[in-house]
């Protein structure tokens, strides 16, 4: 199927970890994601033990323990497992960097937004500039995420206080 880009603008829940969990619960409840076992069935393939769509993050995490899950993933933020608080770029040769969500580097926040305290409206405006193919990170915000199975976040501000997270990434195979 190939990789899919995804993005979310969501209220800040006091920490990046709490915000990630809140968004994941919302996506899980919506059902708006690919489920690997359904994709296998569409192509006439079967898994030894197909798993139903999860109704909780615990059930999702159990599915992530299987090889079939990582053959496709969900093509959403549900493919993210861990928040890493360093802006160091993930290493595409290190499997431990898969499934991570990292902050957009400070200098790249300033490059794209022109400020240290971007707003939710600025994030939405930059997302509207998406382009087809592989986006250029100097021109398109989502181009900053260069490794599949990872994501980046930006803390967004309203009246000088953190109010939202802008999250974007790529996953799927």
mmCIF file of C-alpha atoms in Angstrom:
data_model
loop_
_atom_site.group_PDB
_atom_site.id
_atom_site.type_symbol
_atom_site.label_atom_id
_atom_site.label_comp_id
_atom_site.label_asym_id
_atom_site.label_seq_id
_atom_site.Cartn_x
_atom_site.Cartn_y
_atom_site.Cartn_z
ATOM 1 C CA UNK A 1 0.000 0.000 0.000
ATOM 2 C CA UNK A 2 2.876 2.398 0.705
ATOM 3 C CA UNK A 3 3.376 4.903 3.487
ATOM 4 C CA UNK A 4 0.738 7.426 4.477
ATOM 5 C CA UNK A 5 1.206 10.862 5.961
ATOM 6 C CA UNK A 6 -0.989 11.917 8.850
ATOM 7 C CA UNK A 7 -1.453 15.046 10.926
ATOM 8 C CA UNK A 8 -3.441 16.158 13.949
ATOM 9 C CA UNK A 9 -4.173 19.457 15.651
ATOM 10 C CA UNK A 10 -5.284 18.610 19.159
ATOM 11 C CA UNK A 11 -5.723 20.294 22.540
ATOM 12 C CA UNK A 12 -2.676 20.086 24.784
ATOM 13 C CA UNK A 13 -3.356 17.780 27.742
ATOM 14 C CA UNK A 14 -0.573 19.035 30.062
ATOM 15 C CA UNK A 15 2.159 16.808 28.627
ATOM 16 C CA UNK A 16 3.076 15.430 25.236
ATOM 17 C CA UNK A 17 2.558 11.877 26.527
ATOM 18 C CA UNK A 18 -0.966 12.618 27.804
ATOM 19 C CA UNK A 19 -1.806 14.387 24.545
ATOM 20 C CA UNK A 20 -0.551 11.423 22.498
ATOM 21 C CA UNK A 21 -2.744 9.024 24.496
ATOM 22 C CA UNK A 22 -5.779 11.313 24.088
ATOM 23 C CA UNK A 23 -5.322 11.514 20.298
ATOM 24 C CA UNK A 24 -4.767 7.773 20.036
ATOM 25 C CA UNK A 25 -7.965 7.082 21.994
ATOM 26 C CA UNK A 26 -9.858 9.463 19.723
ATOM 27 C CA UNK A 27 -8.544 7.794 16.541
ATOM 28 C CA UNK A 28 -9.230 4.340 17.965
ATOM 29 C CA UNK A 29 -12.816 5.317 18.833
ATOM 30 C CA UNK A 30 -13.371 6.832 15.388
ATOM 31 C CA UNK A 31 -12.360 3.632 13.588
ATOM 32 C CA UNK A 32 -10.738 5.838 10.940
ATOM 33 C CA UNK A 33 -7.598 3.781 10.422
ATOM 34 C CA UNK A 34 -6.388 0.791 8.442
ATOM 35 C CA UNK A 35 -6.514 -2.545 10.259
ATOM 36 C CA UNK A 36 -3.843 -4.920 8.893
ATOM 37 C CA UNK A 37 -5.953 -8.074 9.098
ATOM 38 C CA UNK A 38 -8.740 -6.477 7.048
ATOM 39 C CA UNK A 39 -6.191 -5.382 4.446
ATOM 40 C CA UNK A 40 -4.838 -8.938 4.231
ATOM 41 C CA UNK A 41 -8.365 -10.222 3.632
ATOM 42 C CA UNK A 42 -8.918 -7.678 0.833
ATOM 43 C CA UNK A 43 -5.981 -9.223 -1.013
ATOM 44 C CA UNK A 44 -7.125 -12.782 -0.378
ATOM 45 C CA UNK A 45 -4.441 -13.502 2.206
ATOM 46 C CA UNK A 46 -5.175 -14.807 5.660
ATOM 47 C CA UNK A 47 -3.358 -14.639 8.937
ATOM 48 C CA UNK A 48 -3.144 -17.597 11.288
ATOM 49 C CA UNK A 49 -4.960 -15.661 13.992
ATOM 50 C CA UNK A 50 -6.665 -12.548 12.644
ATOM 51 C CA UNK A 51 -7.322 -9.945 15.316
ATOM 52 C CA UNK A 52 -10.480 -7.840 15.476
ATOM 53 C CA UNK A 53 -10.214 -4.060 15.524
ATOM 54 C CA UNK A 54 -9.186 -3.061 19.038
ATOM 55 C CA UNK A 55 -11.533 -1.311 21.412
ATOM 56 C CA UNK A 56 -8.767 -0.148 23.765
ATOM 57 C CA UNK A 57 -5.143 0.944 23.714
ATOM 58 C CA UNK A 58 -4.257 -2.286 25.561
ATOM 59 C CA UNK A 59 -5.777 -4.347 22.734
ATOM 60 C CA UNK A 60 -3.937 -2.192 20.183
ATOM 61 C CA UNK A 61 -0.654 -2.719 22.029
ATOM 62 C CA UNK A 62 -1.244 -6.488 22.031
ATOM 63 C CA UNK A 63 -1.736 -6.366 18.244
ATOM 64 C CA UNK A 64 1.531 -4.440 17.901
ATOM 65 C CA UNK A 65 3.320 -7.496 19.305
ATOM 66 C CA UNK A 66 2.520 -9.424 16.114
ATOM 67 C CA UNK A 67 4.458 -9.432 12.866
ATOM 68 C CA UNK A 68 1.262 -8.942 10.827
ATOM 69 C CA UNK A 69 0.634 -5.586 12.463
ATOM 70 C CA UNK A 70 3.973 -4.157 11.322
ATOM 71 C CA UNK A 71 3.550 -5.502 7.797
ATOM 72 C CA UNK A 72 0.986 -2.738 7.274
ATOM 73 C CA UNK A 73 0.334 -0.673 10.416
ATOM 74 C CA UNK A 74 -2.677 1.603 10.756
ATOM 75 C CA UNK A 75 -1.317 4.545 8.730
ATOM 76 C CA UNK A 76 -2.159 6.831 11.671
ATOM 77 C CA UNK A 77 -0.768 8.062 14.966
ATOM 78 C CA UNK A 78 -1.771 4.668 16.379
ATOM 79 C CA UNK A 79 1.574 3.448 14.981
ATOM 80 C CA UNK A 80 3.448 5.660 17.467
ATOM 81 C CA UNK A 81 4.548 4.066 20.756
ATOM 82 C CA UNK A 82 6.860 6.487 22.502
ATOM 83 C CA UNK A 83 7.545 10.180 23.022
ATOM 84 C CA UNK A 84 11.229 11.097 22.799
ATOM 85 C CA UNK A 85 12.002 14.553 24.160
ATOM 86 C CA UNK A 86 15.160 15.128 22.160
ATOM 87 C CA UNK A 87 14.876 16.741 18.747
ATOM 88 C CA UNK A 88 17.733 14.595 17.439
ATOM 89 C CA UNK A 89 16.690 13.051 14.141
ATOM 90 C CA UNK A 90 15.779 9.352 14.277
ATOM 91 C CA UNK A 91 18.271 6.894 12.833
ATOM 92 C CA UNK A 92 16.687 4.951 9.951
ATOM 93 C CA UNK A 93 19.046 2.045 10.709
ATOM 94 C CA UNK A 94 18.048 1.836 14.379
ATOM 95 C CA UNK A 95 14.804 -0.125 14.845
ATOM 96 C CA UNK A 96 14.414 1.468 18.289
ATOM 97 C CA UNK A 97 13.686 4.796 16.565
ATOM 98 C CA UNK A 98 10.580 3.395 14.854
ATOM 99 C CA UNK A 99 7.333 4.341 16.551
ATOM 100 C CA UNK A 100 8.743 7.514 18.105
ATOM 101 C CA UNK A 101 7.293 11.003 18.337
ATOM 102 C CA UNK A 102 9.849 13.813 18.676
ATOM 103 C CA UNK A 103 9.734 17.598 18.894
ATOM 104 C CA UNK A 104 10.430 19.554 15.740
ATOM 105 C CA UNK A 105 13.900 21.085 16.204
ATOM 106 C CA UNK A 106 13.821 24.638 17.558
ATOM 107 C CA UNK A 107 15.521 26.175 14.522
ATOM 108 C CA UNK A 108 13.009 24.421 12.223
ATOM 109 C CA UNK A 109 10.084 25.776 14.272
ATOM 110 C CA UNK A 110 11.490 29.275 13.745
ATOM 111 C CA UNK A 111 12.109 28.538 10.043
ATOM 112 C CA UNK A 112 8.538 27.436 9.339
ATOM 113 C CA UNK A 113 6.591 29.629 11.752
ATOM 114 C CA UNK A 114 8.852 32.673 12.144
ATOM 115 C CA UNK A 115 8.410 32.535 15.924
ATOM 116 C CA UNK A 116 9.194 30.407 18.987
ATOM 117 C CA UNK A 117 5.503 30.331 19.929
ATOM 118 C CA UNK A 118 3.457 29.314 16.896
ATOM 119 C CA UNK A 119 -0.330 29.293 17.054
ATOM 120 C CA UNK A 120 -2.853 26.634 16.047
ATOM 121 C CA UNK A 121 -3.906 28.862 13.121
ATOM 122 C CA UNK A 122 -0.303 28.994 11.856
ATOM 123 C CA UNK A 123 -0.076 25.196 12.046
ATOM 124 C CA UNK A 124 -3.272 24.805 10.023
ATOM 125 C CA UNK A 125 -1.993 27.309 7.466
ATOM 126 C CA UNK A 126 1.269 25.404 7.031
ATOM 127 C CA UNK A 127 -0.567 22.081 6.666
ATOM 128 C CA UNK A 128 -2.568 23.597 3.822
ATOM 129 C CA UNK A 129 0.718 23.903 1.880
ATOM 130 C CA UNK A 130 1.179 20.138 1.544
ATOM 131 C CA UNK A 131 2.493 19.005 -1.799
ATOM 132 C CA UNK A 132 2.486 15.674 -3.592
ATOM 133 C CA UNK A 133 5.490 13.395 -3.720
ATOM 134 C CA UNK A 134 8.295 13.789 -1.207
ATOM 135 C CA UNK A 135 7.905 17.254 0.310
ATOM 136 C CA UNK A 136 10.891 19.588 0.617
ATOM 137 C CA UNK A 137 11.438 20.340 4.339
ATOM 138 C CA UNK A 138 12.459 23.901 3.505
ATOM 139 C CA UNK A 139 9.099 24.557 1.883
ATOM 140 C CA UNK A 140 6.594 22.214 3.520
ATOM 141 C CA UNK A 141 6.290 21.540 7.257
ATOM 142 C CA UNK A 142 5.361 17.875 6.818
ATOM 143 C CA UNK A 143 8.580 17.373 4.843
ATOM 144 C CA UNK A 144 10.466 17.602 8.140
ATOM 145 C CA UNK A 145 9.398 14.051 8.997
ATOM 146 C CA UNK A 146 11.704 11.972 6.805
ATOM 147 C CA UNK A 147 11.458 8.489 8.335
ATOM 148 C CA UNK A 148 8.501 6.116 8.155
ATOM 149 C CA UNK A 149 6.981 4.941 11.423
ATOM 150 C CA UNK A 150 7.857 8.235 13.165
ATOM 151 C CA UNK A 151 6.270 11.586 13.883
ATOM 152 C CA UNK A 152 7.088 15.121 14.974
ATOM 153 C CA UNK A 153 5.222 17.533 17.210
ATOM 154 C CA UNK A 154 5.106 21.276 17.745
ATOM 155 C CA UNK A 155 3.753 22.896 20.908
ATOM 156 C CA UNK A 156 1.275 25.585 19.845
ATOM 157 C CA UNK A 157 0.277 28.631 21.867
ATOM 158 C CA UNK A 158 -2.827 30.716 22.485
ATOM 159 C CA UNK A 159 -2.376 33.963 24.426
ATOM 160 C CA UNK A 160 1.211 32.943 25.253
ATOM 161 C CA UNK A 161 0.250 29.616 26.874
ATOM 162 C CA UNK A 162 0.567 26.073 25.462
ATOM 163 C CA UNK A 163 -2.899 25.199 24.160
ATOM 164 C CA UNK A 164 -2.471 22.613 21.398
ATOM 165 C CA UNK A 165 -0.055 20.191 19.808
ATOM 166 C CA UNK A 166 0.463 19.990 16.096
ATOM 167 C CA UNK A 167 1.480 16.419 15.275
ATOM 168 C CA UNK A 168 2.475 14.933 11.914
ATOM 169 C CA UNK A 169 4.269 11.884 10.602
ATOM 170 C CA UNK A 170 4.375 8.923 8.240
ATOM 171 C CA UNK A 171 3.675 5.254 8.735
ATOM 172 C CA UNK A 172 2.742 2.128 6.852
ATOM 173 C CA UNK A 173 4.634 0.039 4.356
#
